[in-house]
Amino acid sequence: QVQLVESGGGLVQAGDSLRLSCAASGRTFSASAMGWFRQAPGKDRDLVATMYWSGWNTYYADSVKGRFTISRDNAKNTVYLQMNSLKPDDTAVYYCAAGSSGLLGQYDYWGQGTQVTVSS
């Protein structure tokens, strides 16, 4: 099992920045990929950004390219999502996830989510 705990959400204004953190514990070696997803009210959960624990391959949804950056600190078993130039459309619950099926594969472990609200 892998346990994931997100933090860093909040209420900000359009154009502001936030950094989300995801602390992983447990059998982290069983999950090679880490991802951030988000779900807005009434919408499906969408992939935002992913990366591997090793190497530098990343994936970003088109809607966040150039504004969001995923990164990691292996020593702390923590993954981050730096979000700049936030827009009201970025408002959602953001979830951290871990999986072993590639950047765009299935994610087996999920955090509880953290709310991000961007006001106009």
mmCIF file of C-alpha atoms in Angstrom:
data_model
loop_
_atom_site.group_PDB
_atom_site.id
_atom_site.type_symbol
_atom_site.label_atom_id
_atom_site.label_comp_id
_atom_site.label_asym_id
_atom_site.label_seq_id
_atom_site.Cartn_x
_atom_site.Cartn_y
_atom_site.Cartn_z
ATOM 1 C CA GLN A 1 0.000 0.000 0.000
ATOM 2 C CA VAL A 2 1.011 3.580 -0.664
ATOM 3 C CA GLN A 3 -0.404 6.398 1.413
ATOM 4 C CA LEU A 4 -0.653 9.869 -0.084
ATOM 5 C CA VAL A 5 -1.378 13.110 1.724
ATOM 6 C CA GLU A 6 -1.905 16.343 -0.192
ATOM 7 C CA SER A 7 -1.542 19.854 1.170
ATOM 8 C CA GLY A 8 -1.266 23.412 -0.069
ATOM 9 C CA GLY A 9 -4.693 24.135 -1.484
ATOM 10 C CA GLY A 10 -6.586 27.306 -0.780
ATOM 11 C CA LEU A 11 -8.449 30.331 -2.084
ATOM 12 C CA VAL A 12 -6.518 32.653 -4.370
ATOM 13 C CA GLN A 13 -7.223 35.298 -6.973
ATOM 14 C CA ALA A 14 -6.742 34.911 -10.703
ATOM 15 C CA GLY A 15 -3.098 35.347 -11.622
ATOM 16 C CA ASP A 16 -1.826 34.127 -8.258
ATOM 17 C CA SER A 17 0.325 31.068 -7.596
ATOM 18 C CA LEU A 18 0.002 28.030 -5.344
ATOM 19 C CA ARG A 19 2.200 25.044 -4.661
ATOM 20 C CA LEU A 20 0.617 21.727 -3.817
ATOM 21 C CA SER A 21 2.551 19.025 -2.007
ATOM 22 C CA CYS A 22 1.968 15.284 -1.896
ATOM 23 C CA ALA A 23 3.785 13.276 0.748
ATOM 24 C CA ALA A 24 4.021 9.562 -0.006
ATOM 25 C CA SER A 25 4.611 6.806 2.529
ATOM 26 C CA GLY A 26 4.391 3.052 2.723
ATOM 27 C CA ARG A 27 5.482 0.865 -0.191
ATOM 28 C CA THR A 28 6.470 3.812 -2.366
ATOM 29 C CA PHE A 29 8.890 1.637 -4.334
ATOM 30 C CA SER A 30 5.860 -0.143 -5.804
ATOM 31 C CA ALA A 31 4.680 3.010 -7.558
ATOM 32 C CA SER A 32 6.960 4.295 -10.298
ATOM 33 C CA ALA A 33 4.747 7.152 -11.471
ATOM 34 C CA MET A 34 3.179 10.022 -9.591
ATOM 35 C CA GLY A 35 0.430 12.190 -10.916
ATOM 36 C CA TRP A 36 -1.787 15.138 -10.132
ATOM 37 C CA PHE A 37 -5.425 15.031 -11.154
ATOM 38 C CA ARG A 38 -8.263 17.463 -10.625
ATOM 39 C CA GLN A 39 -12.018 17.306 -10.516
ATOM 40 C CA ALA A 40 -14.261 20.317 -10.857
ATOM 41 C CA PRO A 41 -17.901 20.199 -9.679
ATOM 42 C CA GLY A 42 -20.020 18.217 -12.094
ATOM 43 C CA LYS A 43 -17.054 17.168 -14.211
ATOM 44 C CA ASP A 44 -14.886 14.090 -14.583
ATOM 45 C CA ARG A 45 -11.545 13.731 -12.873
ATOM 46 C CA ASP A 46 -8.843 14.846 -15.322
ATOM 47 C CA LEU A 47 -5.134 14.247 -15.457
ATOM 48 C CA VAL A 48 -3.125 17.424 -14.897
ATOM 49 C CA ALA A 49 0.540 16.385 -14.724
ATOM 50 C CA THR A 50 2.618 13.265 -14.148
ATOM 51 C CA MET A 51 6.207 12.221 -13.679
ATOM 52 C CA TYR A 52 8.280 9.224 -12.643
ATOM 53 C CA TRP A 53 10.115 8.955 -9.347
ATOM 54 C CA SER A 54 13.293 8.519 -11.407
ATOM 55 C CA GLY A 55 14.204 10.189 -14.658
ATOM 56 C CA TRP A 56 12.794 13.394 -16.015
ATOM 57 C CA ASN A 57 9.922 12.411 -18.289
ATOM 58 C CA THR A 58 6.822 14.426 -17.579
ATOM 59 C CA TYR A 59 3.355 14.863 -19.017
ATOM 60 C CA TYR A 60 1.114 17.914 -18.831
ATOM 61 C CA ALA A 61 -2.446 18.481 -19.894
ATOM 62 C CA ASP A 62 -2.679 21.115 -22.626
ATOM 63 C CA SER A 63 -4.706 23.356 -20.349
ATOM 64 C CA VAL A 64 -1.843 23.746 -17.862
ATOM 65 C CA LYS A 65 1.242 23.640 -20.078
ATOM 66 C CA GLY A 66 3.506 26.592 -19.417
ATOM 67 C CA ARG A 67 1.725 27.430 -16.144
ATOM 68 C CA PHE A 68 2.064 24.323 -13.967
ATOM 69 C CA THR A 69 5.221 22.418 -13.098
ATOM 70 C CA ILE A 70 5.429 19.002 -11.474
ATOM 71 C CA SER A 71 8.550 18.174 -9.493
ATOM 72 C CA ARG A 72 9.725 15.805 -6.813
ATOM 73 C CA ASP A 73 12.024 15.467 -3.828
ATOM 74 C CA ASN A 74 13.020 11.808 -3.640
ATOM 75 C CA ALA A 75 14.663 12.221 -0.238
ATOM 76 C CA LYS A 76 11.346 13.423 1.177
ATOM 77 C CA ASN A 77 9.129 11.113 -0.919
ATOM 78 C CA THR A 78 7.235 14.220 -1.907
ATOM 79 C CA VAL A 79 5.837 15.409 -5.215
ATOM 80 C CA TYR A 80 4.913 19.020 -5.878
ATOM 81 C CA LEU A 81 2.685 20.880 -8.286
ATOM 82 C CA GLN A 82 3.668 24.499 -8.765
ATOM 83 C CA MET A 83 0.716 26.358 -10.216
ATOM 84 C CA ASN A 84 1.287 29.827 -11.668
ATOM 85 C CA SER A 85 -0.997 32.262 -13.452
ATOM 86 C CA LEU A 86 -4.029 30.565 -11.965
ATOM 87 C CA LYS A 87 -7.373 30.982 -13.668
ATOM 88 C CA PRO A 88 -10.927 30.512 -12.374
ATOM 89 C CA ASP A 89 -11.123 27.419 -14.612
ATOM 90 C CA ASP A 90 -8.407 25.839 -12.458
ATOM 91 C CA THR A 91 -10.856 25.671 -9.563
ATOM 92 C CA ALA A 92 -11.176 22.026 -8.540
ATOM 93 C CA VAL A 93 -10.277 19.420 -5.978
ATOM 94 C CA TYR A 94 -6.729 18.341 -6.744
ATOM 95 C CA TYR A 95 -5.720 14.751 -6.099
ATOM 96 C CA CYS A 96 -2.318 13.144 -5.910
ATOM 97 C CA ALA A 97 -2.029 9.618 -7.267
ATOM 98 C CA ALA A 98 0.578 6.867 -7.553
ATOM 99 C CA GLY A 99 0.787 4.020 -10.013
ATOM 100 C CA SER A 100 3.075 1.575 -11.759
ATOM 101 C CA SER A 101 1.623 1.495 -15.268
ATOM 102 C CA GLY A 102 3.390 4.435 -16.859
ATOM 103 C CA LEU A 103 2.677 8.152 -16.927
ATOM 104 C CA LEU A 104 -0.675 7.712 -18.633
ATOM 105 C CA GLY A 105 -1.537 4.321 -17.188
ATOM 106 C CA GLN A 106 -3.679 3.271 -14.288
ATOM 107 C CA TYR A 107 -3.154 4.930 -10.939
ATOM 108 C CA ASP A 108 -3.827 2.665 -7.995
ATOM 109 C CA TYR A 109 -3.353 4.897 -4.966
ATOM 110 C CA TRP A 110 -5.035 8.205 -4.277
ATOM 111 C CA GLY A 111 -4.856 10.965 -1.718
ATOM 112 C CA GLN A 112 -7.871 12.583 -0.131
ATOM 113 C CA GLY A 113 -7.683 15.694 -2.280
ATOM 114 C CA THR A 114 -7.119 19.371 -1.607
ATOM 115 C CA GLN A 115 -9.422 22.173 -2.723
ATOM 116 C CA VAL A 116 -8.115 24.925 -4.963
ATOM 117 C CA THR A 117 -10.431 27.856 -5.574
ATOM 118 C CA VAL A 118 -9.481 30.676 -7.929
ATOM 119 C CA SER A 119 -11.616 33.785 -7.829
ATOM 120 C CA SER A 120 -11.897 36.207 -10.727
#
